[in-house]
Tab-separated table of C-alpha atoms in Angstrom:
chain	number	residue	atom	x	y	z
A	22	ILE	CA	-0.109	-0.363	0.081
A	23	LEU	CA	2.090	3.284	-1.272
A	24	ASN	CA	-0.881	5.506	0.222
A	25	VAL	CA	-4.019	5.423	2.319
A	26	GLU	CA	-6.119	8.675	1.998
A	27	GLN	CA	-8.895	9.945	4.328
A	28	SER	CA	-11.993	12.181	3.732
A	29	PRO	CA	-13.096	15.027	4.924
A	30	GLN	CA	-9.925	16.468	6.845
A	31	SER	CA	-12.441	17.671	9.333
A	32	LEU	CA	-15.958	17.566	10.180
A	33	HIS	CA	-17.900	19.671	12.436
A	34	VAL	CA	-20.982	18.237	13.657
A	35	GLN	CA	-24.297	18.853	16.675
A	36	GLU	CA	-24.809	16.568	19.713
A	37	GLY	CA	-26.687	13.664	18.458
A	38	ASP	CA	-26.201	13.893	14.309
A	39	SER	CA	-24.593	10.756	12.690
A	40	THR	CA	-21.640	10.838	10.766
A	41	ASN	CA	-19.295	8.936	8.334
A	42	PHE	CA	-15.618	9.220	7.272
A	43	THR	CA	-13.996	7.690	4.248
A	44	CYS	CA	-10.571	5.744	4.349
A	45	SER	CA	-9.164	5.399	0.140
A	46	PHE	CA	-5.829	2.864	-0.108
A	47	PRO	CA	-5.071	0.949	-3.172
A	48	SER	CA	-6.709	-2.170	-3.489
A	49	SER	CA	-4.064	-4.210	-4.785
A	50	ASN	CA	-1.848	-6.043	-2.446
A	51	PHE	CA	-3.778	-4.808	0.411
A	52	TYR	CA	-3.712	-7.063	3.769
A	53	ALA	CA	-5.145	-5.237	6.700
A	54	LEU	CA	-6.608	-2.118	7.267
A	55	HIS	CA	-6.958	-0.706	10.891
A	56	TRP	CA	-9.295	1.802	12.360
A	57	TYR	CA	-7.925	4.247	14.925
A	58	ARG	CA	-9.055	7.616	18.149
A	59	TRP	CA	-6.492	9.587	18.683
A	60	GLU	CA	-8.049	11.966	21.485
A	61	THR	CA	-5.748	15.448	22.483
A	62	ALA	CA	-3.588	14.181	24.639
A	63	LYS	CA	-3.766	10.595	24.782
A	64	SER	CA	-2.551	7.763	22.654
A	65	PRO	CA	-3.906	6.396	19.853
A	66	GLU	CA	-6.665	3.950	20.331
A	67	ALA	CA	-7.173	0.812	18.422
A	68	LEU	CA	-11.035	0.911	17.531
A	69	PHE	CA	-11.413	-1.696	14.531
A	70	VAL	CA	-8.504	-4.402	12.713
A	71	MET	CA	-10.269	-5.731	9.377
A	72	THR	CA	-8.926	-8.581	6.886
A	73	LEU	CA	-11.362	-9.653	4.934
A	74	ASN	CA	-13.500	-7.881	1.786
A	75	GLY	CA	-17.285	-7.096	3.324
A	76	ASP	CA	-15.626	-7.258	7.438
A	77	GLU	CA	-18.067	-4.908	9.021
A	78	LYS	CA	-17.020	-4.229	13.000
A	79	LYS	CA	-19.228	-2.623	15.539
A	80	LYS	CA	-18.072	-1.016	18.941
A	81	GLY	CA	-20.512	0.537	21.252
A	82	ARG	CA	-22.255	3.338	18.035
A	83	ILE	CA	-19.027	3.373	15.758
A	84	SER	CA	-19.174	0.779	13.519
A	85	ALA	CA	-16.748	0.455	10.350
A	86	THR	CA	-16.842	-1.880	6.765
A	87	LEU	CA	-14.551	-2.586	4.862
A	88	ASN	CA	-14.560	-3.154	0.892
A	89	THR	CA	-10.997	-4.547	-0.509
A	90	LYS	CA	-11.793	-4.853	-4.182
A	91	GLU	CA	-12.845	-1.062	-4.432
A	92	GLY	CA	-10.117	0.054	-1.820
A	93	TYR	CA	-12.103	1.909	0.924
A	94	SER	CA	-13.557	1.622	4.419
A	95	TYR	CA	-15.940	3.773	6.156
A	96	LEU	CA	-16.481	4.831	9.605
A	97	TYR	CA	-19.337	5.250	10.849
A	98	ILE	CA	-20.242	7.089	14.542
A	99	LYS	CA	-24.506	6.874	15.478
A	100	GLY	CA	-25.762	9.789	17.858
A	101	SER	CA	-22.385	11.557	18.031
A	102	GLN	CA	-21.631	12.708	21.606
A	103	PRO	CA	-18.782	15.359	22.516
A	104	GLU	CA	-16.853	12.984	23.939
A	105	ASP	CA	-16.659	11.277	20.534
A	106	SER	CA	-14.479	14.549	19.904
A	107	ALA	CA	-11.329	13.200	18.319
A	108	THR	CA	-8.960	13.065	15.224
A	109	TYR	CA	-10.044	9.571	13.517
A	110	LEU	CA	-7.364	7.575	11.945
A	111	CYS	CA	-6.967	4.808	8.723
A	112	THR	CA	-3.397	2.535	8.470
A	113	GLY	CA	-3.581	0.075	6.271
A	114	GLY	CA	-0.360	-2.726	5.583
A	115	SER	CA	0.419	-4.428	2.168
A	116	SER	CA	1.890	-7.257	3.530
A	117	ASN	CA	2.076	-9.338	6.788
A	118	THR	CA	5.327	-6.611	7.812
A	119	GLY	CA	4.035	-4.706	10.554
A	120	LYS	CA	4.539	-1.474	8.507
A	121	LEU	CA	1.577	0.358	8.514
A	122	ILE	CA	0.830	3.427	6.265
A	123	PHE	CA	-1.682	6.153	8.353
A	124	GLY	CA	-3.494	8.244	6.834
A	125	GLN	CA	-3.640	12.704	7.391
A	126	GLY	CA	-6.489	11.962	9.536
A	127	THR	CA	-10.164	12.922	9.483
A	128	THR	CA	-10.642	15.574	12.798
A	129	LEU	CA	-14.243	15.302	14.827
A	130	GLN	CA	-15.191	17.813	17.018
A	131	VAL	CA	-18.822	17.297	17.910
A	132	LYS	CA	-20.532	20.656	19.060
A	133	PRO	CA	-23.013	20.502	22.666
B	3	LYS	CA	-2.375	-3.683	33.375
B	4	ALA	CA	0.306	-1.259	32.982
B	5	GLY	CA	-0.191	0.073	28.984
B	6	VAL	CA	2.417	1.116	26.822
B	7	THR	CA	5.624	3.275	28.513
B	8	GLN	CA	7.584	5.373	27.022
B	9	THR	CA	10.609	7.920	28.596
B	10	PRO	CA	11.323	10.186	28.511
B	11	ARG	CA	8.000	12.144	27.793
B	12	TYR	CA	9.735	15.041	27.129
B	13	LEU	CA	13.549	15.730	25.694
B	14	ILE	CA	15.394	18.870	24.671
B	15	LYS	CA	18.404	18.189	22.785
B	16	THR	CA	21.005	20.332	20.348
B	17	ARG	CA	21.806	19.960	16.603
B	18	GLY	CA	24.282	17.344	16.847
B	19	GLN	CA	23.445	15.436	19.786
B	20	GLN	CA	22.589	11.803	19.412
B	21	VAL	CA	18.825	10.762	21.640
B	22	THR	CA	18.181	7.967	22.957
B	23	LEU	CA	14.453	7.191	23.342
B	24	SER	CA	12.863	4.465	25.338
B	25	CYS	CA	9.735	2.189	25.193
B	26	SER	CA	8.298	-0.383	27.191
B	27	PRO	CA	5.170	-2.851	25.958
B	28	ILE	CA	2.303	-4.407	27.498
B	29	SER	CA	3.211	-7.164	29.501
B	30	GLY	CA	2.785	-10.313	26.834
B	31	HIS	CA	3.284	-8.645	23.618
B	32	ARG	CA	6.299	-9.193	21.648
B	33	SER	CA	6.408	-6.670	18.743
B	34	VAL	CA	7.175	-3.155	19.019
B	35	SER	CA	7.332	-0.492	16.425
B	36	TRP	CA	7.490	3.361	16.245
B	37	TYR	CA	6.283	6.369	14.181
B	38	GLN	CA	7.582	9.604	13.899
B	39	GLN	CA	5.164	12.593	13.567
B	40	THR	CA	5.695	16.007	12.429
B	41	PRO	CA	3.538	18.928	12.191
B	42	GLY	CA	1.529	18.897	9.244
B	43	GLN	CA	2.992	14.545	8.505
B	44	GLY	CA	0.945	11.689	9.715
B	45	LEU	CA	2.356	9.246	11.199
B	46	GLN	CA	5.652	8.181	9.868
B	47	PHE	CA	6.849	4.330	10.264
B	48	LEU	CA	10.328	3.907	11.338
B	49	PHE	CA	10.640	0.541	12.897
B	50	GLU	CA	9.110	-3.007	13.532
B	51	TYR	CA	10.586	-5.219	16.314
B	52	PHE	CA	9.600	-9.326	16.851
B	53	SER	CA	12.124	-11.297	18.817
B	54	GLU	CA	15.091	-8.901	18.959
B	55	THR	CA	15.155	-8.855	15.003
B	56	GLN	CA	13.747	-5.681	13.041
B	57	ARG	CA	11.232	-6.824	10.618
B	58	ASN	CA	10.832	-3.953	8.940
B	59	LYS	CA	12.227	-0.261	8.440
B	60	GLY	CA	10.812	3.016	6.755
B	61	ASN	CA	12.186	5.164	4.303
B	62	PHE	CA	14.629	7.164	7.531
B	63	PRO	CA	17.977	7.658	7.154
B	64	GLY	CA	20.657	5.282	8.956
B	65	ARG	CA	20.802	8.346	11.412
B	66	PHE	CA	17.658	6.451	12.763
B	67	SER	CA	18.391	2.784	14.177
B	68	GLY	CA	16.327	0.799	17.193
B	69	ARG	CA	17.290	-1.903	19.120
B	70	GLN	CA	15.262	-5.194	20.732
B	71	PHE	CA	16.007	-6.422	24.258
B	72	SER	CA	14.990	-9.674	24.959
B	73	ASN	CA	12.215	-8.473	27.407
B	74	SER	CA	10.631	-6.993	24.744
B	75	ARG	CA	11.435	-3.475	25.585
B	76	SER	CA	12.775	-1.682	22.667
B	77	GLU	CA	15.186	1.513	22.201
B	78	MET	CA	15.365	4.202	19.104
B	79	ASN	CA	18.635	5.590	18.750
B	80	VAL	CA	18.737	9.201	16.779
B	81	SER	CA	22.556	10.108	16.046
B	82	THR	CA	23.519	13.471	14.790
B	83	LEU	CA	20.532	15.100	15.516
B	84	GLU	CA	19.007	18.065	12.714
B	85	LEU	CA	16.422	20.122	13.782
B	86	GLY	CA	13.861	18.272	10.926
B	87	ASP	CA	13.990	15.599	13.767
B	88	SER	CA	11.800	17.825	16.178
B	89	ALA	CA	8.947	15.267	16.882
B	90	LEU	CA	6.456	13.648	18.336
B	91	TYR	CA	8.261	9.328	18.501
B	92	LEU	CA	5.091	7.046	19.272
B	93	CYS	CA	5.637	3.300	20.212
B	94	ALA	CA	3.049	0.622	19.904
B	95	SER	CA	3.294	-2.750	21.164
B	96	SER	CA	0.626	-5.551	19.639
B	97	LEU	CA	0.580	-9.486	20.091
B	98	GLY	CA	2.452	-10.885	17.228
B	99	PRO	CA	4.052	-9.063	14.199
B	100	GLY	CA	2.273	-7.817	11.527
B	101	ASN	CA	-0.956	-6.408	10.912
B	102	ASN	CA	-2.826	-9.193	11.851
B	103	TYR	CA	-3.323	-7.198	15.641
B	104	GLY	CA	-4.189	-4.101	16.619
B	105	TYR	CA	-1.690	-1.885	18.049
B	106	THR	CA	-0.975	0.002	22.336
B	107	PHE	CA	0.715	2.776	21.523
B	108	GLY	CA	2.597	4.746	24.784
B	109	SER	CA	2.409	8.472	25.102
B	110	GLY	CA	4.442	9.302	22.983
B	111	THR	CA	8.590	11.191	23.578
B	112	ARG	CA	8.112	14.720	22.355
B	113	LEU	CA	11.531	15.455	21.081
B	114	THR	CA	12.596	19.062	20.544
B	115	VAL	CA	16.132	19.828	18.411
B	116	VAL	CA	17.393	23.577	18.723
């Protein structure tokens, strides 16, 4: 995987809104995709590790889907809360080497 | 269970000096990776270690080196520091090598080169 792109770069929503972000990657040589949440002054926290086309994972109000054939993953947050405010990082690996290529992240601000 | 511990948290060095950063992984985690984040840049991969062996290295000059000890603790060293090395250095550990496992990150070491 040469490049991982995330969109949008930033997002401002109201509390209660549902939102989603996109992570795009070259579909050739795909091996795994990870999502992390990085809150200010904290360490990145793992949300999901996905490897199979069609994978869907859920953690509370947050879910993610993976399409390896077309090279994208979506992260959904249902009913956003102020504590969801963070930068969401997508990262992919093209082989099982542990070398992850990170996207620039999507910064989410949820206003109460 | 203790998280990933990185020391020191902050460091100020002068150009030309060298620096060593330390990372203690979560107990039971045998894989350690290092990443650099500079202003305006995403996380850039530096190294991955497993069982004291470097499995992969990112596109960084030879001034950046690292190692892993038998207890899985890892150190990275940067010699002949340059201003552009000022960054947040994050260490992450996982159960095993490769991309199958999620990573647990430390709080990072913020290095400032003056």
